[in-house]
Short mmCIF file of C-alpha atoms in Angstrom, two decimals:
data_model
loop_
_atom_site.label_atom_id
_atom_site.label_comp_id
_atom_site.label_asym_id
_atom_site.label_seq_id
_atom_site.Cartn_x
_atom_site.Cartn_y
_atom_site.Cartn_z
CA MET A 27 62.25 124.05 113.40
CA LYS A 28 62.23 121.20 110.90
CA THR A 29 60.61 117.97 111.70
CA ARG A 30 62.88 115.21 111.70
CA VAL A 31 62.31 112.34 109.60
CA VAL A 32 62.86 108.61 109.97
CA ILE A 33 62.30 105.33 108.01
CA THR A 34 60.18 102.85 109.86
CA GLY A 35 59.14 100.26 107.10
CA LEU A 36 60.73 98.72 104.15
CA GLY A 37 59.19 96.61 101.29
CA ALA A 38 60.63 95.13 98.11
CA VAL A 39 59.86 92.83 95.23
CA THR A 40 63.06 92.09 93.19
CA PRO A 41 64.86 89.73 91.03
CA LEU A 42 66.55 88.57 94.39
CA GLY A 43 63.33 87.85 96.44
CA LEU A 44 59.82 88.49 96.71
CA ASN A 45 60.03 90.26 100.02
CA PHE A 46 62.74 92.82 101.47
CA GLU A 47 64.24 90.08 103.77
CA ASP A 48 64.92 87.55 101.01
CA THR A 49 66.40 90.47 98.90
CA TRP A 50 68.81 91.37 101.72
CA LYS A 51 69.97 87.89 102.29
CA ASN A 52 70.67 87.18 98.85
CA LEU A 53 72.57 90.37 98.35
CA LEU A 54 74.81 89.84 101.30
CA THR A 55 75.72 86.45 99.94
CA GLY A 56 76.53 87.82 96.47
CA LYS A 57 73.83 86.13 94.43
CA SER A 58 73.04 87.19 90.95
CA GLY A 59 69.54 87.75 89.88
CA VAL A 60 70.12 88.10 86.28
CA GLU A 61 69.12 85.27 83.79
CA THR A 62 68.29 84.53 80.28
CA ILE A 63 64.76 85.82 79.26
CA THR A 64 62.36 83.38 78.90
CA SER A 65 59.27 85.07 79.30
CA PHE A 66 59.17 86.38 75.43
CA SER A 67 61.10 85.76 72.37
CA THR A 68 64.20 87.58 72.00
CA ASP A 69 64.70 86.80 68.39
CA GLY A 70 66.72 89.70 66.67
CA LEU A 71 67.78 91.35 70.04
CA SER A 72 71.43 91.76 70.65
CA THR A 73 70.74 91.27 74.29
CA THR A 74 68.88 88.36 75.51
CA ILE A 75 69.30 88.68 79.50
CA ALA A 76 67.71 90.52 82.23
CA ALA A 77 67.12 90.58 86.06
CA GLN A 78 63.62 89.56 86.15
CA VAL A 79 61.34 88.89 89.03
CA LYS A 80 60.57 85.39 89.27
CA ASP A 81 57.41 83.67 90.82
CA PHE A 82 55.70 86.59 91.72
CA LYS A 83 51.77 86.01 92.98
CA PRO A 84 50.12 89.62 93.34
CA GLU A 85 47.03 87.62 93.70
CA GLN A 86 48.00 87.00 97.42
CA TYR A 87 47.58 90.41 98.08
CA ILE A 88 45.35 91.86 95.46
CA ASP A 89 41.66 90.58 94.41
CA PRO A 90 41.36 89.49 91.10
CA LYS A 91 38.87 92.04 89.78
CA THR A 92 41.65 94.66 90.71
CA LEU A 93 44.25 92.79 89.51
CA ARG A 94 43.04 92.77 85.79
CA ARG A 95 42.77 96.41 85.98
CA MET A 96 46.41 96.95 86.98
CA ASP A 97 49.77 96.83 84.86
CA ALA A 98 52.68 94.83 86.21
CA ASN A 99 54.35 98.02 87.25
CA GLU A 100 51.03 98.96 89.64
CA ARG A 101 51.23 95.29 91.03
CA LEU A 102 54.50 95.73 92.09
CA CYS A 103 54.30 99.05 93.58
CA VAL A 104 50.98 97.81 95.36
CA VAL A 105 52.34 94.78 96.85
CA ALA A 106 55.87 96.21 98.03
CA SER A 107 53.83 99.19 99.66
CA GLN A 108 51.67 96.68 101.54
CA MET A 109 54.75 94.93 102.57
CA ALA A 110 56.45 98.13 103.80
CA PHE A 111 53.08 99.35 105.51
CA ASP A 112 53.10 95.86 107.38
CA ASP A 113 56.75 96.03 108.22
CA ALA A 114 56.24 99.50 109.84
CA GLY A 115 53.54 98.03 112.11
CA LEU A 116 50.98 100.46 111.05
CA ASN A 117 47.38 100.20 111.97
CA LEU A 118 44.77 102.07 109.68
CA ASP A 119 42.55 102.51 112.84
CA ASP A 120 45.21 104.46 114.36
CA LEU A 121 46.24 106.61 111.66
CA ASP A 122 44.94 110.37 110.62
CA LEU A 123 44.29 109.50 107.03
CA ASP A 124 44.25 113.08 106.08
CA ARG A 125 47.87 113.48 107.21
CA CYS A 126 49.16 109.90 105.39
CA GLY A 127 50.24 110.47 101.75
CA VAL A 128 52.05 108.46 98.95
CA VAL A 129 54.96 109.68 96.41
CA THR A 130 56.21 107.07 94.25
CA GLY A 131 58.37 106.94 91.11
CA SER A 132 58.61 105.15 87.93
CA GLY A 133 60.75 105.84 84.73
CA ILE A 134 58.75 104.05 82.06
CA GLY A 135 55.26 103.03 83.71
CA GLY A 136 52.80 100.78 82.08
CA ILE A 137 54.81 99.85 78.76
CA GLN A 138 53.46 96.39 78.90
CA THR A 139 49.92 97.59 78.76
CA PHE A 140 50.87 99.86 75.88
CA GLU A 141 52.26 97.22 73.90
CA ASP A 142 49.34 94.92 74.73
CA GLN A 143 46.70 97.44 73.79
CA HIS A 144 48.57 98.87 70.93
CA ALA A 145 48.71 95.06 69.23
CA THR A 146 44.75 94.89 70.06
CA MET A 147 43.91 97.89 68.18
CA LEU A 148 46.13 97.08 65.27
CA ASN A 149 44.53 93.36 65.26
CA ARG A 150 41.11 93.70 66.49
CA GLY A 151 40.17 97.52 66.03
CA ALA A 152 40.07 100.52 68.21
CA LYS A 153 36.61 99.47 69.82
CA ARG A 154 38.53 96.65 71.48
CA VAL A 155 40.94 98.41 73.41
CA SER A 156 40.53 98.15 77.06
CA PRO A 157 38.51 101.11 78.93
CA PHE A 158 41.38 100.78 81.66
CA PHE A 159 44.07 101.24 79.21
CA ILE A 160 44.83 104.92 80.20
CA PRO A 161 44.55 104.33 84.02
CA MET A 162 46.69 101.07 83.57
CA MET A 163 49.45 103.03 81.69
CA ILE A 164 50.20 106.36 83.51
CA ILE A 165 52.89 106.46 85.95
CA ASP A 166 50.84 108.30 88.66
CA MET A 167 48.38 105.28 88.96
CA GLY A 168 50.91 103.42 91.07
CA ALA A 169 50.68 105.97 93.89
CA GLY A 170 47.03 106.30 93.27
CA MET A 171 46.31 102.49 93.76
CA VAL A 172 48.26 102.45 97.07
CA ALA A 173 46.00 105.23 98.31
CA LEU A 174 43.09 103.61 97.19
CA ARG A 175 43.95 100.52 99.16
CA LEU A 176 45.03 102.26 102.24
CA GLY A 177 42.54 105.17 102.25
CA PHE A 178 45.49 107.57 102.39
CA ARG A 179 44.12 110.99 101.76
CA GLY A 180 47.52 113.29 102.11
CA PRO A 181 49.88 114.37 99.24
CA ASN A 182 49.73 111.83 96.38
CA TYR A 183 51.47 111.86 93.14
CA ALA A 184 54.10 110.35 91.18
CA THR A 185 57.88 111.27 90.29
CA VAL A 186 59.44 110.78 86.67
CA SER A 187 63.12 111.22 86.40
CA ALA A 188 64.20 108.02 84.55
CA CYS A 189 66.52 106.14 86.79
CA ALA A 190 66.48 108.98 89.40
CA SER A 191 62.54 108.77 89.47
CA SER A 192 62.18 106.94 93.04
CA ALA A 193 64.99 108.85 94.69
CA HIS A 194 63.20 112.24 93.74
CA ALA A 195 59.85 110.41 95.45
CA ILE A 196 61.93 110.14 98.66
CA CYS A 197 63.18 113.25 98.74
CA ASP A 198 59.90 114.82 98.02
CA SER A 199 58.59 112.77 100.87
CA PHE A 200 61.00 113.62 103.20
CA ARG A 201 60.69 117.42 102.52
CA ILE A 202 56.53 116.81 103.02
CA VAL A 203 57.15 115.32 106.44
CA GLN A 204 59.88 117.79 107.42
CA ARG A 205 57.45 120.60 106.38
CA GLY A 206 54.70 119.23 108.57
CA GLU A 207 52.51 118.68 105.82
CA ALA A 208 52.05 115.03 106.33
CA ASP A 209 53.14 112.46 109.34
CA ILE A 210 53.35 109.44 107.08
CA MET A 211 54.54 108.90 103.60
CA ILE A 212 54.80 105.55 101.67
CA THR A 213 57.27 106.06 98.89
CA GLY A 214 59.83 104.56 96.64
CA GLY A 215 59.02 103.23 93.40
CA ALA A 216 58.49 100.47 90.88
CA GLU A 217 59.43 99.57 87.38
CA SER A 218 58.36 96.51 84.87
CA ALA A 219 59.75 97.18 81.81
CA ILE A 220 61.18 94.22 80.74
CA THR A 221 59.24 93.61 77.38
CA PRO A 222 60.01 93.20 73.96
CA LEU A 223 59.81 96.79 72.65
CA SER A 224 61.69 98.22 75.93
CA MET A 225 64.29 95.77 75.25
CA ALA A 226 64.57 96.54 71.77
CA GLY A 227 64.76 100.23 72.44
CA PHE A 228 67.73 99.97 75.06
CA CYS A 229 69.44 97.30 72.55
CA ALA A 230 69.13 100.29 69.89
CA ALA A 231 70.65 102.54 72.24
CA ARG A 232 73.47 100.31 72.98
CA ALA A 233 73.09 100.94 76.70
CA ILE A 234 72.82 97.29 78.08
CA SER A 235 75.22 94.33 78.37
CA LYS A 236 75.49 91.62 75.78
CA ARG A 237 77.24 89.10 77.87
CA ASN A 238 74.48 86.71 76.96
CA ASP A 239 76.57 83.51 77.59
CA GLU A 240 77.04 84.51 81.15
CA PRO A 241 74.03 86.34 82.42
CA GLU A 242 75.29 86.27 86.11
CA LYS A 243 78.61 88.11 85.27
CA ALA A 244 76.88 90.57 82.92
CA SER A 245 76.41 93.44 85.34
CA ARG A 246 80.16 94.46 86.69
CA PRO A 247 80.29 97.79 87.83
CA PHE A 248 83.52 99.39 88.08
CA ASP A 249 85.26 96.62 86.41
CA LYS A 250 87.30 96.85 83.16
CA ASP A 251 85.32 94.53 81.34
CA ARG A 252 82.00 96.21 81.81
CA ASP A 253 80.03 96.53 78.76
CA GLY A 254 76.68 98.05 79.78
CA PHE A 255 74.01 97.71 82.38
CA VAL A 256 71.63 94.86 82.78
CA MET A 257 68.00 95.72 82.58
CA GLY A 258 66.00 94.79 86.01
CA GLU A 259 62.70 95.05 87.22
CA GLY A 260 60.92 95.31 90.76
CA ALA A 261 59.66 97.58 93.57
CA GLY A 262 61.41 99.34 96.62
CA ILE A 263 59.19 101.03 99.04
CA LEU A 264 60.15 102.97 102.42
CA VAL A 265 57.63 104.01 105.01
CA VAL A 266 58.87 107.56 106.17
CA GLU A 267 57.46 109.39 108.79
CA SER A 268 58.22 112.05 111.74
CA LEU A 269 60.13 111.01 114.64
CA GLU A 270 57.52 112.52 116.92
CA SER A 271 54.78 109.93 115.19
CA ALA A 272 57.45 107.06 115.20
CA LYS A 273 58.10 107.44 118.83
CA ALA A 274 54.41 107.99 119.70
CA ARG A 275 53.85 104.39 118.40
CA GLN A 276 57.14 102.96 119.52
CA ALA A 277 58.05 101.91 116.10
CA ARG A 278 61.32 100.42 115.16
CA ILE A 279 63.60 102.73 113.32
CA TYR A 280 65.89 101.75 110.51
CA ALA A 281 67.50 105.06 109.92
CA GLU A 282 66.92 108.69 109.65
CA ILE A 283 66.69 110.80 106.47
CA VAL A 284 68.72 114.14 107.05
CA GLY A 285 69.68 115.37 103.58
CA CYS A 286 69.00 115.39 99.83
CA GLY A 287 70.52 117.26 97.00
CA MET A 288 69.10 117.53 93.41
CA THR A 289 70.93 118.65 90.52
CA CYS A 290 70.87 118.50 86.62
CA ASP A 291 73.80 117.94 84.40
CA ALA A 292 72.19 119.92 81.73
CA TYR A 293 74.74 118.17 79.10
CA HIS A 294 73.21 115.21 77.33
CA MET A 295 70.32 113.16 76.81
CA THR A 296 72.06 109.81 78.20
CA ALA A 297 75.75 110.46 78.89
CA PRO A 298 76.60 112.18 82.24
CA LEU A 299 79.00 114.98 82.56
CA PRO A 300 82.50 113.44 81.98
CA ASP A 301 83.95 114.89 85.01
CA GLY A 302 80.73 114.00 87.21
CA SER A 303 80.52 117.39 88.54
CA GLY A 304 76.52 117.35 88.07
CA ALA A 305 76.51 114.23 90.48
CA ALA A 306 79.26 116.15 92.74
CA ARG A 307 76.99 119.06 93.08
CA ALA A 308 74.00 116.98 94.08
CA MET A 309 76.44 115.05 96.84
CA ALA A 310 77.66 118.39 98.01
CA GLN A 311 73.95 119.97 98.42
CA ALA A 312 72.93 116.92 100.36
CA LEU A 313 75.78 117.03 102.97
CA LYS A 314 74.89 120.83 103.34
CA ASP A 315 71.15 119.95 103.75
CA ALA A 316 72.42 117.24 106.26
CA GLY A 317 74.56 119.78 108.12
CA ILE A 318 77.56 117.38 107.89
CA GLY A 319 80.97 117.29 106.06
CA PRO A 320 82.61 114.78 103.81
CA GLU A 321 84.61 113.08 106.78
CA ASP A 322 81.37 112.02 108.27
CA ILE A 323 80.33 109.57 105.35
CA ALA A 324 81.30 106.10 105.92
CA TYR A 325 79.47 104.31 103.20
CA ILE A 326 78.15 105.02 99.72
CA ASN A 327 75.45 103.32 97.86
CA SER A 328 76.56 104.20 94.35
CA HIS A 329 74.18 104.54 91.25
CA GLY A 330 77.13 102.12 89.77
CA THR A 331 75.28 100.75 86.97
CA SER A 332 78.20 99.21 85.05
CA THR A 333 78.44 101.43 82.28
CA GLY A 334 81.94 102.86 80.93
CA LEU A 335 80.86 106.32 81.24
CA GLY A 336 78.54 106.27 84.14
CA ASP A 337 80.82 104.20 86.68
CA LEU A 338 84.03 106.71 85.61
CA ALA A 339 81.90 109.78 86.19
CA GLU A 340 80.54 108.81 89.76
CA THR A 341 84.32 108.01 90.63
CA LYS A 342 85.42 111.29 89.44
CA ALA A 343 82.41 112.84 91.51
CA LEU A 344 83.21 111.01 94.77
CA LYS A 345 87.12 112.29 94.37
CA THR A 346 85.66 115.76 93.60
CA ILE A 347 83.52 115.79 97.11
CA PHE A 348 85.78 113.57 99.14
CA GLY A 349 89.24 114.35 97.84
CA LYS A 350 91.60 111.87 99.61
CA LEU A 351 88.81 110.76 102.07
CA ALA A 352 87.11 108.74 98.92
CA TYR A 353 89.76 106.31 99.28
CA LYS A 354 88.41 105.37 102.76
CA LEU A 355 84.83 105.22 101.63
CA ALA A 356 83.09 101.64 101.35
CA ILE A 357 81.51 102.07 98.20
CA ASN A 358 79.00 99.30 96.84
CA SER A 359 76.66 98.67 93.72
CA THR A 360 73.56 96.98 94.30
CA LYS A 361 72.82 96.65 90.53
CA SER A 362 75.70 94.13 90.22
CA MET A 363 73.24 91.72 91.71
CA THR A 364 69.93 92.86 90.87
CA GLY A 365 70.45 94.64 87.45
CA HIS A 366 69.28 98.26 86.85
CA LEU A 367 65.82 98.68 88.37
CA LEU A 368 65.48 101.86 86.47
CA GLY A 369 62.96 104.21 88.02
CA ALA A 370 62.80 101.61 90.97
CA ALA A 371 66.49 101.57 91.84
CA GLY A 372 66.33 104.55 94.10
CA GLY A 373 63.74 103.19 96.14
CA ALA A 374 65.50 99.62 96.37
CA GLU A 375 68.86 101.05 97.12
CA GLY A 376 67.32 103.65 99.75
CA ALA A 377 65.74 100.73 101.59
CA ILE A 378 69.06 98.72 101.29
CA THR A 379 71.05 101.85 102.48
CA ALA A 380 68.71 102.15 105.47
CA LYS A 381 68.93 98.60 106.49
CA SER A 382 72.93 98.51 106.00
CA ILE A 383 73.23 101.28 108.50
CA LYS A 384 70.60 99.30 111.07
CA GLU A 385 72.43 95.91 110.81
CA GLY A 386 75.91 97.35 110.51
CA ILE A 387 76.63 95.56 107.38
CA ILE A 388 77.05 96.23 103.63
CA HIS A 389 76.69 93.80 100.77
CA PRO A 390 79.42 93.40 98.22
CA THR A 391 79.84 94.50 94.53
CA VAL A 392 80.14 91.16 92.56
CA ASN A 393 81.94 90.52 89.43
CA LEU A 394 84.62 93.13 90.19
CA ASP A 395 87.21 90.63 88.73
CA ASN A 396 89.39 93.12 86.71
CA PRO A 397 89.14 96.46 88.33
CA ASP A 398 89.20 99.59 86.00
CA PRO A 399 92.53 101.46 86.67
CA GLU A 400 90.42 104.72 86.53
CA CYS A 401 88.03 103.36 89.08
CA ASP A 402 90.47 102.80 92.01
CA LEU A 403 88.23 103.41 95.10
CA ASP A 404 87.15 100.67 97.44
CA TYR A 405 83.96 99.33 95.75
CA VAL A 406 83.75 96.36 98.59
CA PRO A 407 84.41 93.43 95.93
CA HIS A 408 83.07 89.93 96.38
CA LYS A 409 82.19 89.75 99.99
CA ALA A 410 79.79 91.57 102.42
CA ARG A 411 81.59 93.78 105.19
CA GLU A 412 80.79 94.47 108.70
CA MET A 413 81.05 98.12 109.55
CA GLU A 414 79.64 100.79 111.85
CA ILE A 415 77.73 103.36 109.74
CA ASN A 416 76.63 106.76 111.32
CA TYR A 417 75.93 108.33 108.19
CA ALA A 418 75.78 106.89 104.40
CA ILE A 419 74.79 108.33 100.91
CA SER A 420 72.76 106.64 98.29
CA ASN A 421 73.06 107.83 94.84
CA SER A 422 70.65 107.88 91.80
CA PHE A 423 71.41 109.36 88.19
CA GLY A 424 68.98 109.26 85.34
CA PHE A 425 68.84 109.99 81.67
CA GLY A 426 68.27 113.57 81.10
CA GLY A 427 70.83 114.50 83.41
CA HIS A 428 69.10 114.03 86.71
CA ASN A 429 71.37 113.55 89.87
CA VAL A 430 69.98 113.18 93.25
CA SER A 431 71.88 112.20 96.40
CA MET A 432 70.42 111.37 99.81
CA VAL A 433 72.17 111.06 103.00
CA PHE A 434 70.83 108.57 105.86
CA ALA A 435 72.15 108.55 109.63
CA ALA A 436 71.90 106.20 112.22
CA HIS A 437 69.07 106.85 114.43
CA HIS A 438 70.05 106.45 118.11
CA SER A 439 67.56 106.41 120.95
CA SER A 440 67.64 109.31 123.36
#
């Protein structure tokens, strides 16, 4: 018999707030976190806007010596993980640390460190490169640093699948607990890739919005006038644990994870399959894994990036799986306000989906002023909506054709 897996803690640092609750409140009011970039010169860049984390003070959680040896990506991961740990009401003295693990995702990792150390080598020579360059750069170190902080000795690694990275991390953690290999997992992801080189690369790929004069209106999923996604940064972390463990300590339960589906388009480096069939297969697998049908789903937290091809492909995928029921779904895009958190998106949006189920309310999709005629579903424009949610799906898709769908369920005490 498979172990049931529940979500008991949420942590986040995003462009909308330095903790999960502030992020949640700003989402419900439709606030945009997109602004003009001021942290570095954007001369020569076709895009000069992004959704940046503002006024983040990791020193409130991490000692100065450790802080100097961490990339911004790792700082976000550690702080959001500590927040989720605290939110779950966990106490290290009560835990079997051999049965507690960490799996986190990031699509790009320590690119700021990479840029800084490359400049150091060019300008000052190879001997001046930091001995901490490699551990600060590699993607797995976020999970490693969380384990070092908490003493978790169970499964520990990172997942890398572009913008599906932290969704893969959650699915892996779900499976680990479900198989009985751990009782508690910290999972989700972090990303801090708003840097000169990273922005130049995304500009060159023509993937991001150029609506520089109206930053707060640049991310507009499913809108006819969308022109690309908006770069974001942040972290979204969940504590997942066995239902038995949660009940034993009388923990608050946000939601239950009941299914995961993972597929690949095997089609193109960056573009999705035009008919959305890869995403559709991921949703179909997740529903089958959960043991439910399309008619049971009330809400979809979409991948919804604000790209021409991506939004349309996801809409087609939803119609493939849900048929006429697709028009009865409530669908929103967190990225309309946070921008695209890249490898951290699935973690943040998974946490938001769990909170939506618990609170019975979903945030709006903002900037949906002129709906694309081909994207004709209910994307919850402009205003939050109260609704009962028994089952919901969170979608994450990434460059390389990676598709992940997760099914979350309301938990009713029995």
